[in-house]
Amino acid sequence: MGSSMDTEKSAENEMKLEFDSRSCNEGFARVAVSAFMTQLNPTLEEVADVKTALSEAVTNAIIHGYEGRVEKIVIRCRIVEQTILVEVEDHGVGIADVAKAMEPLFTTKEDCERAGMGFSFMEAFMDTVQVDSAPGKGTRVTMTKKILHTENRYER
Amino acid sequence: MEDFKVSGSSLTIHLPAEVDHHNAEELKNTADRLMQENNVRCIIFDFEKTVFMDSSGIGMIMGRYKNLRFMGGVVMAVRVNERMRRILTMSGIYKVMDIYEDIPFELK
């Protein structure tokens, strides 16, 4: 706990990941983000929460954003103090009515057996969920979660 | 194919470690084919190996339930850990299916 370490410890840490919108990359994205957040020393449940929320956002980008076309999805993660911020961005079709899309059980793809619970899961497992979207421009989902486990904080 | 087991009119699906959008599609296709071929009336989703499932998995289970319901069939989940129970409960799907921490009877 030397004072020379203080600036290091309060520094932010960031990563950015870009990958094809193929469903086989969903597992890869979950593993990458959970590996990145281990520096916060989260509980297994906290990791599972973030993985589930991330999986919902990435699946949305693949199914709804790009409607199956193979293009790029970008994930940005930032750690500030004990909070992890996860951003999932696509440049797909976008959402005309975000409030409607976030209603539980609402889905535009019922025939594909979508449960309509993606955003509900994100909201249940993260502290905050913000959706910025415009038709034809794409969608950016920004989620944050404070990792409460405070022992053995990230030290380099 | 050993992940799917048909016994009489029961189909047991041993789910993989992670059930997401990627593999829910494959599970769905195989399950539907076996349901048609074997006149299935009961589907048991075995979560023994499963540590991760998102809403795509819920959609897959819900879809199989809807297909079976018209024929008076049932769907159940067995060997569900705490995390999976939470996912199943949150989704509301527990209202239409029985959830067991263990296998309630010999299924093999």
mmCIF file of C-alpha atoms in Angstrom, chain A:
data_model
loop_
_atom_site.group_PDB
_atom_site.id
_atom_site.type_symbol
_atom_site.label_atom_id
_atom_site.label_comp_id
_atom_site.label_asym_id
_atom_site.label_seq_id
_atom_site.Cartn_x
_atom_site.Cartn_y
_atom_site.Cartn_z
ATOM 1 C CA MET A 1 0.000 0.000 0.000
ATOM 2 C CA GLY A 2 2.930 2.404 -0.720
ATOM 3 C CA SER A 3 1.926 5.920 -1.723
ATOM 4 C CA SER A 4 3.786 5.569 -5.036
ATOM 5 C CA MET A 5 1.181 2.965 -6.019
ATOM 6 C CA ASP A 6 -1.800 5.234 -5.471
ATOM 7 C CA THR A 7 -1.804 6.812 -8.924
ATOM 8 C CA GLU A 8 -1.484 3.369 -10.519
ATOM 9 C CA LYS A 9 -4.383 2.014 -8.555
ATOM 10 C CA SER A 10 -6.808 4.785 -9.333
ATOM 11 C CA ALA A 11 -5.974 4.686 -13.056
ATOM 12 C CA GLU A 12 -8.592 3.487 -15.450
ATOM 13 C CA ASN A 13 -8.059 0.393 -17.502
ATOM 14 C CA GLU A 14 -9.557 -0.083 -20.933
ATOM 15 C CA MET A 15 -9.847 -2.628 -23.696
ATOM 16 C CA LYS A 16 -11.492 -2.778 -27.103
ATOM 17 C CA LEU A 17 -12.452 -5.856 -29.051
ATOM 18 C CA GLU A 18 -13.685 -6.041 -32.623
ATOM 19 C CA PHE A 19 -14.985 -9.265 -34.173
ATOM 20 C CA ASP A 20 -17.274 -10.648 -36.879
ATOM 21 C CA SER A 21 -20.957 -10.920 -36.050
ATOM 22 C CA ARG A 22 -20.911 -14.724 -36.178
ATOM 23 C CA SER A 23 -22.690 -16.655 -33.453
ATOM 24 C CA CYS A 24 -19.565 -18.773 -32.838
ATOM 25 C CA ASN A 25 -17.896 -15.600 -31.483
ATOM 26 C CA GLU A 26 -20.425 -15.198 -28.665
ATOM 27 C CA GLY A 27 -18.534 -17.566 -26.384
ATOM 28 C CA PHE A 28 -15.225 -15.899 -27.235
ATOM 29 C CA ALA A 29 -16.632 -12.464 -26.338
ATOM 30 C CA ARG A 30 -17.897 -13.743 -22.981
ATOM 31 C CA VAL A 31 -14.541 -15.292 -22.109
ATOM 32 C CA ALA A 32 -12.608 -12.160 -23.129
ATOM 33 C CA VAL A 33 -14.758 -9.834 -21.037
ATOM 34 C CA SER A 34 -14.795 -12.120 -18.004
ATOM 35 C CA ALA A 35 -10.997 -12.438 -18.205
ATOM 36 C CA PHE A 36 -10.677 -8.644 -18.364
ATOM 37 C CA MET A 37 -12.872 -8.122 -15.311
ATOM 38 C CA THR A 38 -10.955 -10.589 -13.103
ATOM 39 C CA GLN A 39 -8.669 -7.714 -12.036
ATOM 40 C CA LEU A 40 -11.629 -6.432 -9.996
ATOM 41 C CA ASN A 41 -11.563 -9.736 -8.137
ATOM 42 C CA PRO A 42 -15.266 -10.361 -8.687
ATOM 43 C CA THR A 43 -17.285 -13.213 -7.256
ATOM 44 C CA LEU A 44 -18.294 -16.029 -9.610
ATOM 45 C CA GLU A 45 -21.820 -14.695 -9.539
ATOM 46 C CA GLU A 46 -20.711 -11.212 -10.561
ATOM 47 C CA VAL A 47 -18.785 -12.706 -13.488
ATOM 48 C CA ALA A 48 -21.827 -14.756 -14.489
ATOM 49 C CA ASP A 49 -24.023 -11.637 -14.329
ATOM 50 C CA VAL A 50 -21.749 -9.690 -16.686
ATOM 51 C CA LYS A 51 -21.358 -12.672 -19.033
ATOM 52 C CA THR A 52 -25.124 -13.102 -19.307
ATOM 53 C CA ALA A 53 -25.771 -9.407 -19.959
ATOM 54 C CA LEU A 54 -22.970 -9.284 -22.528
ATOM 55 C CA SER A 55 -24.282 -12.389 -24.250
ATOM 56 C CA GLU A 56 -27.707 -10.775 -24.608
ATOM 57 C CA ALA A 57 -26.253 -7.613 -26.136
ATOM 58 C CA VAL A 58 -24.003 -9.494 -28.578
ATOM 59 C CA THR A 59 -26.845 -11.821 -29.601
ATOM 60 C CA ASN A 60 -29.048 -8.783 -30.233
ATOM 61 C CA ALA A 61 -26.368 -7.251 -32.462
ATOM 62 C CA ILE A 62 -26.088 -10.473 -34.499
ATOM 63 C CA ILE A 63 -29.795 -11.287 -34.828
ATOM 64 C CA HIS A 64 -31.433 -7.877 -34.858
ATOM 65 C CA GLY A 65 -28.683 -5.373 -35.664
ATOM 66 C CA TYR A 66 -27.159 -7.211 -38.609
ATOM 67 C CA GLU A 67 -30.024 -9.680 -39.191
ATOM 68 C CA GLY A 68 -27.536 -12.472 -39.778
ATOM 69 C CA ARG A 69 -25.172 -10.542 -42.089
ATOM 70 C CA VAL A 70 -21.517 -10.816 -41.152
ATOM 71 C CA GLU A 71 -20.187 -7.420 -40.137
ATOM 72 C CA LYS A 72 -18.279 -6.017 -37.183
ATOM 73 C CA ILE A 73 -19.272 -5.851 -33.539
ATOM 74 C CA VAL A 74 -17.183 -3.720 -31.184
ATOM 75 C CA ILE A 75 -16.961 -4.271 -27.431
ATOM 76 C CA ARG A 76 -15.325 -1.689 -25.202
ATOM 77 C CA CYS A 77 -14.708 -2.311 -21.529
ATOM 78 C CA ARG A 78 -13.524 0.206 -19.002
ATOM 79 C CA ILE A 79 -12.766 -0.223 -15.355
ATOM 80 C CA VAL A 80 -13.059 2.841 -13.158
ATOM 81 C CA GLU A 81 -12.503 2.236 -9.470
ATOM 82 C CA GLN A 82 -14.693 -0.786 -8.699
ATOM 83 C CA THR A 83 -17.072 -0.376 -11.621
ATOM 84 C CA ILE A 84 -16.921 -2.168 -14.939
ATOM 85 C CA LEU A 85 -18.455 -0.510 -17.974
ATOM 86 C CA VAL A 86 -19.280 -2.684 -20.983
ATOM 87 C CA GLU A 87 -20.243 -1.207 -24.321
ATOM 88 C CA VAL A 88 -21.517 -3.294 -27.258
ATOM 89 C CA GLU A 89 -21.816 -1.520 -30.582
ATOM 90 C CA ASP A 90 -23.041 -2.498 -34.029
ATOM 91 C CA HIS A 91 -23.643 -0.523 -37.206
ATOM 92 C CA GLY A 92 -26.728 -2.424 -38.186
ATOM 93 C CA VAL A 93 -30.370 -1.514 -38.731
ATOM 94 C CA GLY A 94 -30.862 0.264 -35.400
ATOM 95 C CA ILE A 95 -33.993 0.443 -33.247
ATOM 96 C CA ALA A 96 -36.833 2.867 -34.034
ATOM 97 C CA ASP A 97 -38.515 2.652 -30.625
ATOM 98 C CA VAL A 98 -36.030 1.824 -27.895
ATOM 99 C CA ALA A 99 -38.586 1.959 -25.060
ATOM 100 C CA LYS A 100 -40.759 -0.574 -26.883
ATOM 101 C CA ALA A 101 -37.786 -2.842 -27.635
ATOM 102 C CA MET A 102 -36.887 -2.875 -23.938
ATOM 103 C CA GLU A 103 -40.336 -4.000 -22.788
ATOM 104 C CA PRO A 104 -40.279 -7.497 -21.293
ATOM 105 C CA LEU A 105 -41.435 -10.194 -23.729
ATOM 106 C CA PHE A 106 -41.484 -7.807 -26.677
ATOM 107 C CA THR A 107 -39.837 -9.367 -29.714
ATOM 108 C CA THR A 108 -39.813 -8.735 -33.436
ATOM 109 C CA LYS A 109 -38.643 -12.269 -34.107
ATOM 110 C CA GLU A 110 -41.202 -14.527 -32.448
ATOM 111 C CA ASP A 111 -40.982 -17.050 -35.299
ATOM 112 C CA CYS A 112 -37.290 -17.466 -34.483
ATOM 113 C CA GLU A 113 -38.254 -18.398 -30.908
ATOM 114 C CA ARG A 114 -36.782 -15.330 -29.345
ATOM 115 C CA ALA A 115 -38.045 -15.031 -25.779
ATOM 116 C CA GLY A 116 -38.110 -11.225 -25.780
ATOM 117 C CA MET A 117 -36.055 -11.138 -22.599
ATOM 118 C CA GLY A 118 -32.704 -9.826 -23.765
ATOM 119 C CA PHE A 119 -32.989 -6.324 -22.343
ATOM 120 C CA SER A 120 -34.779 -7.592 -19.215
ATOM 121 C CA PHE A 121 -31.825 -9.882 -18.515
ATOM 122 C CA MET A 122 -29.362 -7.028 -19.098
ATOM 123 C CA GLU A 123 -31.285 -4.826 -16.653
ATOM 124 C CA ALA A 124 -31.589 -7.605 -14.098
ATOM 125 C CA PHE A 125 -27.893 -8.449 -14.058
ATOM 126 C CA MET A 126 -26.292 -5.013 -14.444
ATOM 127 C CA ASP A 127 -26.660 -1.801 -12.389
ATOM 128 C CA THR A 128 -27.370 0.444 -15.383
ATOM 129 C CA VAL A 129 -28.273 -0.183 -19.026
ATOM 130 C CA GLN A 130 -28.386 2.577 -21.602
ATOM 131 C CA VAL A 131 -29.350 2.112 -25.249
ATOM 132 C CA ASP A 132 -28.436 4.619 -27.952
ATOM 133 C CA SER A 133 -29.842 3.749 -31.328
ATOM 134 C CA ALA A 134 -31.081 5.248 -34.560
ATOM 135 C CA PRO A 135 -32.654 3.470 -37.553
ATOM 136 C CA GLY A 136 -30.032 2.824 -40.218
ATOM 137 C CA LYS A 137 -27.188 3.945 -37.953
ATOM 138 C CA GLY A 138 -26.802 1.113 -35.497
ATOM 139 C CA THR A 139 -27.075 0.487 -31.789
ATOM 140 C CA ARG A 140 -24.826 1.013 -28.802
ATOM 141 C CA VAL A 141 -25.654 -0.637 -25.483
ATOM 142 C CA THR A 142 -23.748 0.717 -22.468
ATOM 143 C CA MET A 143 -23.935 -1.205 -19.226
ATOM 144 C CA THR A 144 -22.234 -0.727 -15.879
ATOM 145 C CA LYS A 145 -21.876 -2.846 -12.801
ATOM 146 C CA LYS A 146 -20.136 -2.087 -9.537
ATOM 147 C CA ILE A 147 -18.099 -5.021 -8.336
ATOM 148 C CA LEU A 148 -18.669 -5.025 -4.611
ATOM 149 C CA HIS A 149 -16.031 -7.525 -3.677
ATOM 150 C CA THR A 150 -13.378 -5.212 -2.249
ATOM 151 C CA GLU A 151 -10.665 -7.517 -0.878
ATOM 152 C CA ASN A 152 -7.373 -7.890 -2.772
ATOM 153 C CA ARG A 153 -7.944 -5.143 -5.228
ATOM 154 C CA TYR A 154 -6.190 -4.967 -8.553
ATOM 155 C CA GLU A 155 -2.492 -4.267 -8.087
ATOM 156 C CA ARG A 156 0.261 -4.423 -10.626
#
